Amino acid sequence: MAENLRPGSADRSPQDPLRPVMDLLRGEAAELVCSRYGISPGDLEQRLRAYQESRRRLALEDHLTLQRVGRNAPCPCGSGKKFKKCCLPHHEELRRTLPRDRLKEMEDRSRQQEQLDKEIEKGFDHLHAGSFQKARRMAEKLMETFPEHDRLHDILVFCDLAGERYEEAFLRCRRRWQVSLEEKAFYQENGFHKREGVERKHLVHFYSPSTWLEKFWLAQRAMSYAETYPRVEDARLSAMVEQLRTANDLQRFPQRGEEGFEARKQALAPILGELEIEGPRTLPYLLPLTYNFSWAALFVPDLLKAFGTEDCIRLLGELSMFRFPFFAQRCLQHLESFGERAVASIEILWEENPAFDELKVGTITVLGNLQVPSSYELLTRLIDHENTYVVRWALEALSRHGRPEAQPSLERARHRLAAEDRIRSLVNELAAGREK
């Protein structure tokens, strides 16, 4: 039975032994699954166990390390446990049971992966040093051999944004987002990535769909802002914004965290004051600072708040969806400071670009804190959203309003989320079973 359940079949025929298992994992009742396929509960359980075993074997291969690791050394998987208490038994089992030629393939693959990782780190070092052409050449050369490695695509997106090739970045992010969705669904059903092949010979690396969705949104906004705020070169404004980039100089500003931001803000206070006086006409120069997280980017939310126009309030909501640490937090804090004016902008934000709704959940926190009628009305709509990730945030935010009339909506959401949690629990049990 286990041999028949080897994952990898792209076609799922009605006789496919995995079909009942997949239906069960999607949350369907075992009785209904057995009736649909004319199998007994014992047969369904046997198929599920065989599927768990096939997934467990794949997981073991994924965790095999070819490094020399001492028994009492930290496990290379990053669990924090000693190697002997974590992955060592799995590795020993694999080395006992794998055919010699298969083990050699894995060793060759591991060495290739190690070399690739070193090259990619060099590429990101080029980016951090501002050597975008070097980074691009390196990534493009490696992609001739490794076309499905998302870290290489990420480097090229970074280069395109830095070079103001926004449409190229947009198209790449959209494509990789679509690929990540496809690969995630395929992996959940088969236990390996479609583009690495049944024999798992191709080196691949895929970001999560949410990671590419963030980059897709960022590239889309960059392209839109370039059209909405066309830059007619003003040498003075350009030079002022360029001075803000000195905040990225770690030798001049070694401080980190809030202390680092305050030190930079104090040092650049004269320039920030001049930009505040210039007002929204500085936006075409300021917005490109936000496309890649940096210290200079952190000044943009403060300036948008100081400008205070409706466009700037809208921008705070949109930029919060970039989800850069600290940057997004500042955007949301400033957005909330505008009170009911912010609610109107948030409502428009939720009406537009629904494909990016899961990136908007930070604004739900703002709606929960702004306990006014307009925010309550918007939250009651969001609590029935098709995406349960959004529903969870809306449930928590609406609960903070403390309005008795919200109880039916809250109970409906809790019931829906409880059903999803039961499905997730089943999937987690499967994952736990394959690791035993």
Coordinates of C-alpha atoms in Angstrom, one line a residue:
M1 CA 0.0 0.0 0.0
A2 CA 2.8 2.5 0.9
E3 CA 4.4 2.0 -2.5
N4 CA 1.0 2.7 -4.2
L5 CA 0.8 6.0 -2.3
R6 CA 4.1 7.4 -3.5
P7 CA 3.3 11.1 -4.2
G8 CA 3.9 12.6 -7.5
S9 CA 1.0 11.8 -9.7
A10 CA -0.2 15.0 -11.3
D11 CA -3.5 13.4 -12.3
R12 CA -6.0 12.3 -9.7
S13 CA -8.2 9.6 -11.2
P14 CA -11.3 8.4 -9.4
Q15 CA -9.3 5.3 -8.5
D16 CA -6.4 7.3 -7.1
P17 CA -5.9 6.0 -3.5
L18 CA -5.0 9.5 -2.4
R19 CA -8.3 11.1 -3.2
P20 CA -10.1 9.9 -0.1
V21 CA -7.2 11.1 2.0
M22 CA -7.1 14.6 0.4
D23 CA -10.9 14.9 1.0
L24 CA -10.4 13.9 4.6
L25 CA -7.7 16.5 5.1
R26 CA -9.9 19.2 3.6
G27 CA -12.2 18.7 6.5
E28 CA -14.9 16.3 5.1
A29 CA -16.4 13.8 7.5
A30 CA -14.8 10.3 7.4
E31 CA -18.3 8.7 6.9
L32 CA -19.0 10.8 3.9
V33 CA -15.6 10.1 2.4
C34 CA -16.1 6.3 2.8
S35 CA -19.5 6.4 1.3
R36 CA -18.3 8.5 -1.7
Y37 CA -15.5 6.1 -2.6
G38 CA -17.1 2.8 -1.4
I39 CA -14.4 2.0 1.1
S40 CA -14.5 1.0 4.7
P41 CA -13.3 3.1 7.7
G42 CA -10.4 0.7 8.1
D43 CA -9.4 1.1 4.5
L44 CA -9.5 4.9 4.9
E45 CA -7.4 4.7 8.0
Q46 CA -4.9 2.5 6.3
R47 CA -4.6 4.9 3.4
L48 CA -4.1 7.8 5.8
R49 CA -1.3 6.0 7.6
A50 CA 0.4 5.1 4.3
Y51 CA 0.2 8.8 3.3
Q52 CA 1.6 9.8 6.6
E53 CA 4.5 7.4 6.2
S54 CA 5.3 8.7 2.7
R55 CA 5.3 12.3 4.0
R56 CA 7.5 11.3 7.0
R57 CA 10.1 9.8 4.6
L58 CA 10.2 13.0 2.6
A59 CA 10.5 15.0 5.8
L60 CA 13.5 12.9 6.9
E61 CA 15.3 13.5 3.6
D62 CA 14.6 17.2 3.9
H63 CA 16.3 17.2 7.4
L64 CA 19.3 15.2 6.5
T65 CA 22.5 17.2 7.0
L66 CA 25.8 16.2 5.5
Q67 CA 27.8 18.4 7.9
R68 CA 30.0 16.9 10.6
V69 CA 28.0 17.6 13.8
G70 CA 29.0 16.4 17.2
R71 CA 26.4 14.5 19.2
N72 CA 26.3 17.2 21.9
A73 CA 26.5 20.1 19.5
P74 CA 23.4 22.2 18.7
C75 CA 21.3 20.6 16.1
P76 CA 21.8 22.2 12.6
C77 CA 18.0 22.4 12.1
G78 CA 17.9 25.3 14.6
S79 CA 15.6 23.7 17.2
G80 CA 18.0 24.7 20.0
K81 CA 18.2 21.0 21.1
K82 CA 21.4 18.9 21.1
F83 CA 21.9 17.0 17.9
K84 CA 21.5 13.6 19.6
K85 CA 18.2 14.7 21.1
C86 CA 16.8 16.1 17.8
C87 CA 17.7 15.1 14.2
L88 CA 20.5 12.5 14.8
P89 CA 18.2 9.5 15.0
H90 CA 16.5 10.5 11.8
H91 CA 19.8 10.9 10.0
E92 CA 21.0 7.5 11.2
E93 CA 17.8 5.9 10.0
L94 CA 18.2 7.4 6.6
R95 CA 21.8 6.4 6.2
R96 CA 20.9 2.8 7.1
T97 CA 17.9 2.6 4.8
L98 CA 18.8 4.8 1.7
P99 CA 20.4 3.1 -1.3
R100 CA 24.0 4.1 -1.8
D101 CA 23.4 5.9 -5.1
R102 CA 20.5 7.9 -3.6
L103 CA 22.7 8.9 -0.6
K104 CA 25.4 10.1 -3.1
E105 CA 22.8 12.1 -5.0
M106 CA 21.8 13.8 -1.8
E107 CA 25.4 14.5 -0.8
D108 CA 26.1 16.1 -4.2
R109 CA 22.9 18.1 -4.0
S110 CA 23.8 19.3 -0.5
R111 CA 27.3 20.5 -1.7
Q112 CA 25.6 22.3 -4.6
Q113 CA 23.1 24.0 -2.2
E114 CA 25.9 25.1 0.1
Q115 CA 27.8 26.7 -2.7
L116 CA 24.6 28.4 -4.1
D117 CA 23.8 29.8 -0.6
K118 CA 27.3 31.4 -0.5
E119 CA 26.9 33.0 -3.9
I120 CA 23.4 34.3 -3.0
E121 CA 24.8 35.9 0.2
K122 CA 27.4 37.7 -1.9
G123 CA 24.5 39.0 -4.0
F124 CA 22.7 40.4 -1.1
D125 CA 26.0 41.9 0.1
H126 CA 26.3 43.7 -3.2
L127 CA 22.8 45.1 -2.7
H128 CA 23.5 46.4 0.8
A129 CA 26.6 48.1 -0.6
G130 CA 24.6 49.7 -3.4
S131 CA 26.4 47.7 -6.1
F132 CA 23.2 46.9 -8.0
Q133 CA 24.8 46.0 -11.3
K134 CA 27.1 43.4 -9.7
A135 CA 24.1 42.0 -7.9
R136 CA 22.1 41.8 -11.1
R137 CA 24.8 40.1 -13.1
M138 CA 25.4 37.5 -10.4
A139 CA 21.7 36.7 -10.0
E140 CA 21.0 36.5 -13.7
K141 CA 24.0 34.1 -14.2
L142 CA 22.9 31.8 -11.4
M143 CA 19.3 31.8 -12.6
E144 CA 20.5 30.1 -15.8
T145 CA 21.0 27.0 -13.7
F146 CA 18.5 27.7 -10.8
P147 CA 15.5 29.4 -12.4
E148 CA 13.2 28.5 -9.5
H149 CA 15.1 30.0 -6.7
D150 CA 13.1 32.9 -5.1
R151 CA 16.1 34.5 -3.4
L152 CA 17.6 35.2 -6.9
H153 CA 14.3 36.6 -8.0
D154 CA 14.2 38.7 -4.9
I155 CA 17.6 40.2 -5.7
L156 CA 16.4 41.1 -9.2
V157 CA 13.3 42.8 -7.8
F158 CA 15.5 44.8 -5.5
C159 CA 17.7 45.9 -8.4
D160 CA 14.6 46.8 -10.5
L161 CA 13.2 49.0 -7.7
A162 CA 16.5 50.7 -7.1
G163 CA 16.8 51.4 -10.8
E164 CA 13.2 52.7 -11.0
R165 CA 12.2 49.8 -13.4
Y166 CA 8.9 49.5 -11.6
E167 CA 7.0 47.6 -14.3
E168 CA 9.7 44.9 -14.5
A169 CA 9.6 44.5 -10.7
F170 CA 5.8 44.4 -10.8
L171 CA 5.6 41.7 -13.5
R172 CA 8.2 39.5 -11.7
C173 CA 6.5 39.8 -8.3
R174 CA 3.1 39.0 -9.8
R175 CA 4.5 35.9 -11.5
R176 CA 6.4 34.7 -8.4
W177 CA 3.3 35.2 -6.3
Q178 CA 1.3 33.0 -8.7
V179 CA 4.0 30.4 -8.6
S180 CA 4.2 30.4 -4.8
L181 CA 0.4 29.8 -4.6
E182 CA 0.7 26.9 -7.0
E183 CA 3.7 25.4 -5.3
K184 CA 2.1 25.7 -1.8
A185 CA -1.0 23.8 -2.9
F186 CA 1.0 21.2 -4.7
Y187 CA 3.3 20.7 -1.7
Q188 CA 0.5 20.3 0.7
E189 CA -1.0 17.5 -1.4
N190 CA 2.2 15.8 -2.6
G191 CA 4.9 16.5 0.0
F192 CA 7.4 18.0 -2.5
H193 CA 7.5 20.9 -4.9
K194 CA 6.2 20.5 -8.4
R195 CA 9.2 22.3 -9.9
E196 CA 11.8 20.2 -8.2
G197 CA 10.4 17.1 -9.8
V198 CA 9.3 13.7 -8.5
E199 CA 12.9 12.7 -8.1
R200 CA 13.6 16.0 -6.4
K201 CA 16.7 16.6 -8.5
H202 CA 16.2 20.3 -9.1
L203 CA 17.3 22.9 -6.5
V204 CA 14.4 25.2 -5.8
H205 CA 13.6 27.7 -3.1
F206 CA 10.1 29.2 -2.8
Y207 CA 9.0 32.1 -0.6
S208 CA 5.6 31.9 1.0
P209 CA 2.6 33.4 -1.0
S210 CA 2.3 36.1 1.7
T211 CA 5.9 37.1 1.2
W212 CA 5.5 37.5 -2.5
L213 CA 2.1 39.2 -2.0
E214 CA 3.9 41.9 0.0
K215 CA 6.5 42.4 -2.7
F216 CA 3.8 42.4 -5.4
W217 CA 1.9 45.1 -3.6
L218 CA 5.1 47.2 -3.1
A219 CA 6.0 46.9 -6.8
Q220 CA 2.4 47.8 -7.8
R221 CA 2.5 50.9 -5.6
A222 CA 5.9 51.9 -6.9
M223 CA 4.6 51.8 -10.4
S224 CA 1.4 53.6 -9.5
Y225 CA 3.2 56.4 -7.5
A226 CA 5.6 57.0 -10.5
E227 CA 2.5 57.7 -12.6
T228 CA 0.5 59.6 -9.9
Y229 CA 3.4 61.7 -8.7
P230 CA 5.5 62.3 -11.8
R231 CA 8.9 63.8 -10.9
V232 CA 9.8 67.0 -12.7
E233 CA 13.4 67.3 -11.6
D234 CA 13.9 69.9 -9.0
A235 CA 17.6 69.9 -8.1
R236 CA 17.0 71.4 -4.7
L237 CA 14.4 68.9 -3.6
S238 CA 16.4 66.0 -5.0
A239 CA 19.5 67.1 -3.0
M240 CA 17.5 67.5 0.2
V241 CA 16.0 64.0 -0.1
E242 CA 19.5 62.7 -0.9
Q243 CA 20.7 64.1 2.4
L244 CA 18.1 61.9 4.1
R245 CA 19.9 58.9 2.7
T246 CA 22.9 59.7 4.9
A247 CA 20.8 58.2 7.7
N248 CA 21.7 54.8 6.2
D249 CA 25.4 55.4 7.0
L250 CA 26.1 52.9 9.8
Q251 CA 29.5 54.4 10.5
R252 CA 28.1 57.8 11.1
F253 CA 25.1 56.4 12.9
P254 CA 26.0 53.1 14.7
Q255 CA 23.0 53.3 17.1
R256 CA 20.0 50.9 16.6
G257 CA 16.3 50.8 17.5
E258 CA 14.5 53.9 18.8
E259 CA 17.8 55.3 20.0
G260 CA 19.2 55.1 16.4
F261 CA 16.1 56.7 14.9
E262 CA 16.1 59.6 17.4
A263 CA 19.9 60.2 16.8
R264 CA 19.3 60.3 13.0
K265 CA 16.2 62.5 13.4
Q266 CA 18.1 65.0 15.6
A267 CA 21.1 65.1 13.2
L268 CA 18.8 65.7 10.1
A269 CA 16.3 68.0 11.8
P270 CA 17.2 71.0 9.6
I271 CA 16.6 69.0 6.4
L272 CA 13.4 67.5 7.8
G273 CA 12.1 70.9 8.7
E274 CA 12.7 72.2 5.2
L275 CA 11.0 69.3 3.6
E276 CA 8.0 69.8 5.9
I277 CA 7.7 73.4 4.7
E278 CA 7.9 72.2 1.1
G279 CA 4.9 70.0 1.8
P280 CA 3.3 67.4 -0.5
R281 CA 5.3 68.5 -3.6
T282 CA 8.2 66.5 -2.1
L283 CA 6.2 63.2 -2.5
P284 CA 7.7 62.1 -5.8
Y285 CA 11.2 62.3 -4.1
L286 CA 10.2 60.8 -0.8
L287 CA 8.2 57.8 -1.9
P288 CA 11.1 56.0 -3.6
L289 CA 12.8 55.9 -0.2
T290 CA 10.0 53.5 1.0
Y291 CA 10.4 50.7 -1.6
N292 CA 13.3 49.0 0.3
F293 CA 13.5 49.3 4.0
S294 CA 16.1 51.7 5.3
W295 CA 16.7 54.2 8.0
A296 CA 15.9 57.0 5.6
A297 CA 12.5 55.4 4.9
L298 CA 11.4 55.9 8.5
F299 CA 11.2 59.7 8.0
V300 CA 8.5 59.4 5.4
P301 CA 5.6 58.5 7.8
D302 CA 6.4 61.4 10.0
L303 CA 6.5 63.8 7.0
L304 CA 3.1 62.4 5.7
K305 CA 1.6 63.1 9.1
A306 CA 3.0 66.6 9.1
F307 CA 1.6 67.3 5.6
G308 CA -1.8 66.0 6.8
T309 CA -3.7 66.1 3.4
E310 CA -6.2 63.4 2.5
D311 CA -3.7 62.0 0.0
C312 CA -1.2 61.7 2.8
I313 CA -3.6 59.9 5.1
R314 CA -4.4 57.4 2.2
L315 CA -0.6 56.9 1.7
L316 CA -0.1 56.0 5.3
G317 CA -2.6 53.2 4.9
E318 CA -1.1 52.0 1.7
L319 CA 2.5 52.2 3.0
S320 CA 1.6 50.3 6.2
M321 CA 0.9 47.3 3.8
F322 CA 4.6 47.2 3.0
R323 CA 4.9 45.6 6.4
F324 CA 8.5 46.6 7.0
P325 CA 9.3 46.4 10.8
F326 CA 8.9 49.7 12.6
F327 CA 8.0 51.5 9.4
A328 CA 4.6 49.9 9.2
Q329 CA 4.0 50.5 12.9
R330 CA 4.7 54.2 12.5
C331 CA 2.4 54.4 9.5
L332 CA -0.4 52.9 11.5
Q333 CA 0.2 55.1 14.6
H334 CA 0.1 58.2 12.5
L335 CA -3.0 57.0 10.6
E336 CA -4.8 56.5 13.9
S337 CA -3.9 60.0 15.0
F338 CA -6.3 61.4 12.3
G339 CA -9.3 59.8 13.9
E340 CA -12.5 59.6 11.8
R341 CA -10.6 61.1 8.8
A342 CA -8.6 57.9 8.9
V343 CA -11.7 55.7 8.8
A344 CA -12.8 57.1 5.5
S345 CA -9.4 56.4 4.0
I346 CA -9.3 52.9 5.4
E347 CA -12.7 52.2 4.0
I348 CA -11.5 53.2 0.5
L349 CA -8.4 51.1 1.0
W350 CA -10.5 48.0 1.8
E351 CA -12.7 48.6 -1.3
E352 CA -9.8 48.7 -3.6
N353 CA -7.3 45.9 -4.6
P354 CA -9.1 43.0 -2.8
A355 CA -6.4 40.6 -3.8
F356 CA -4.2 42.3 -1.2
D357 CA -6.7 42.2 1.7
E358 CA -4.6 40.1 4.0
L359 CA -1.9 42.9 3.9
K360 CA -4.5 45.4 5.2
V361 CA -5.1 43.7 8.6
G362 CA -3.0 46.3 10.4
T363 CA -5.6 48.9 9.6
I364 CA -8.2 46.7 11.4
T365 CA -6.2 47.4 14.6
V366 CA -6.7 51.1 13.9
L367 CA -10.5 50.5 13.5
G368 CA -10.6 48.7 16.8
N369 CA -8.9 51.6 18.5
L370 CA -11.0 54.3 16.9
Q371 CA -14.3 53.5 18.6
V372 CA -16.6 55.7 16.5
P373 CA -19.7 54.7 14.5
S374 CA -18.0 54.6 11.1
S375 CA -15.2 52.2 12.3
Y376 CA -17.8 50.0 13.9
E377 CA -19.8 49.8 10.7
L378 CA -16.8 48.9 8.7
L379 CA -15.7 46.2 11.1
T380 CA -19.1 44.6 11.0
R381 CA -18.7 44.2 7.3
L382 CA -15.2 42.9 7.6
I383 CA -16.2 40.2 10.1
D384 CA -17.9 38.3 7.3
H385 CA -14.9 38.5 5.0
E386 CA -14.1 35.5 2.8
N387 CA -10.6 35.3 4.2
T388 CA -10.6 33.9 7.8
Y389 CA -7.3 35.5 8.5
V390 CA -9.1 38.9 8.1
V391 CA -12.0 37.6 10.2
R392 CA -9.7 36.8 13.1
W393 CA -8.4 40.3 13.2
A394 CA -11.9 41.8 12.7
L395 CA -13.3 39.7 15.5
E396 CA -10.6 40.9 18.0
A397 CA -11.1 44.6 16.9
L398 CA -14.9 44.5 17.0
S399 CA -14.8 42.9 20.4
R400 CA -12.9 46.0 21.7
H401 CA -15.8 48.2 20.8
G402 CA -17.9 46.5 23.5
R403 CA -21.3 47.0 21.8
P404 CA -24.0 44.5 22.7
E405 CA -25.6 44.7 19.2
A406 CA -22.3 43.2 17.8
Q407 CA -22.8 39.9 19.6
P408 CA -24.6 38.0 16.7
S409 CA -21.7 39.0 14.4
L410 CA -19.1 38.0 16.9
E411 CA -20.8 34.6 17.6
R412 CA -21.1 33.9 13.8
A413 CA -17.4 34.7 13.4
R414 CA -16.3 32.5 16.4
H415 CA -18.3 29.6 15.0
R416 CA -16.7 29.9 11.6
L417 CA -13.2 30.1 13.0
A418 CA -13.8 27.1 15.3
A419 CA -14.7 25.0 12.2
E420 CA -11.4 26.1 10.5
D421 CA -9.4 25.3 13.7
R422 CA -10.7 21.8 13.6
I423 CA -9.4 21.3 10.1
R424 CA -6.1 22.9 11.0
S425 CA -5.8 20.5 14.0
L426 CA -6.3 17.5 11.7
V427 CA -3.5 18.8 9.4
N428 CA -1.2 19.4 12.4
E429 CA -1.9 15.8 13.6
L430 CA -0.8 14.6 10.2
A431 CA 2.4 16.7 10.3
A432 CA 3.1 15.4 13.8
G433 CA 2.6 11.8 12.6
R434 CA 5.0 12.1 9.8
E435 CA 7.8 13.4 12.1
K436 CA 7.5 10.6 14.6

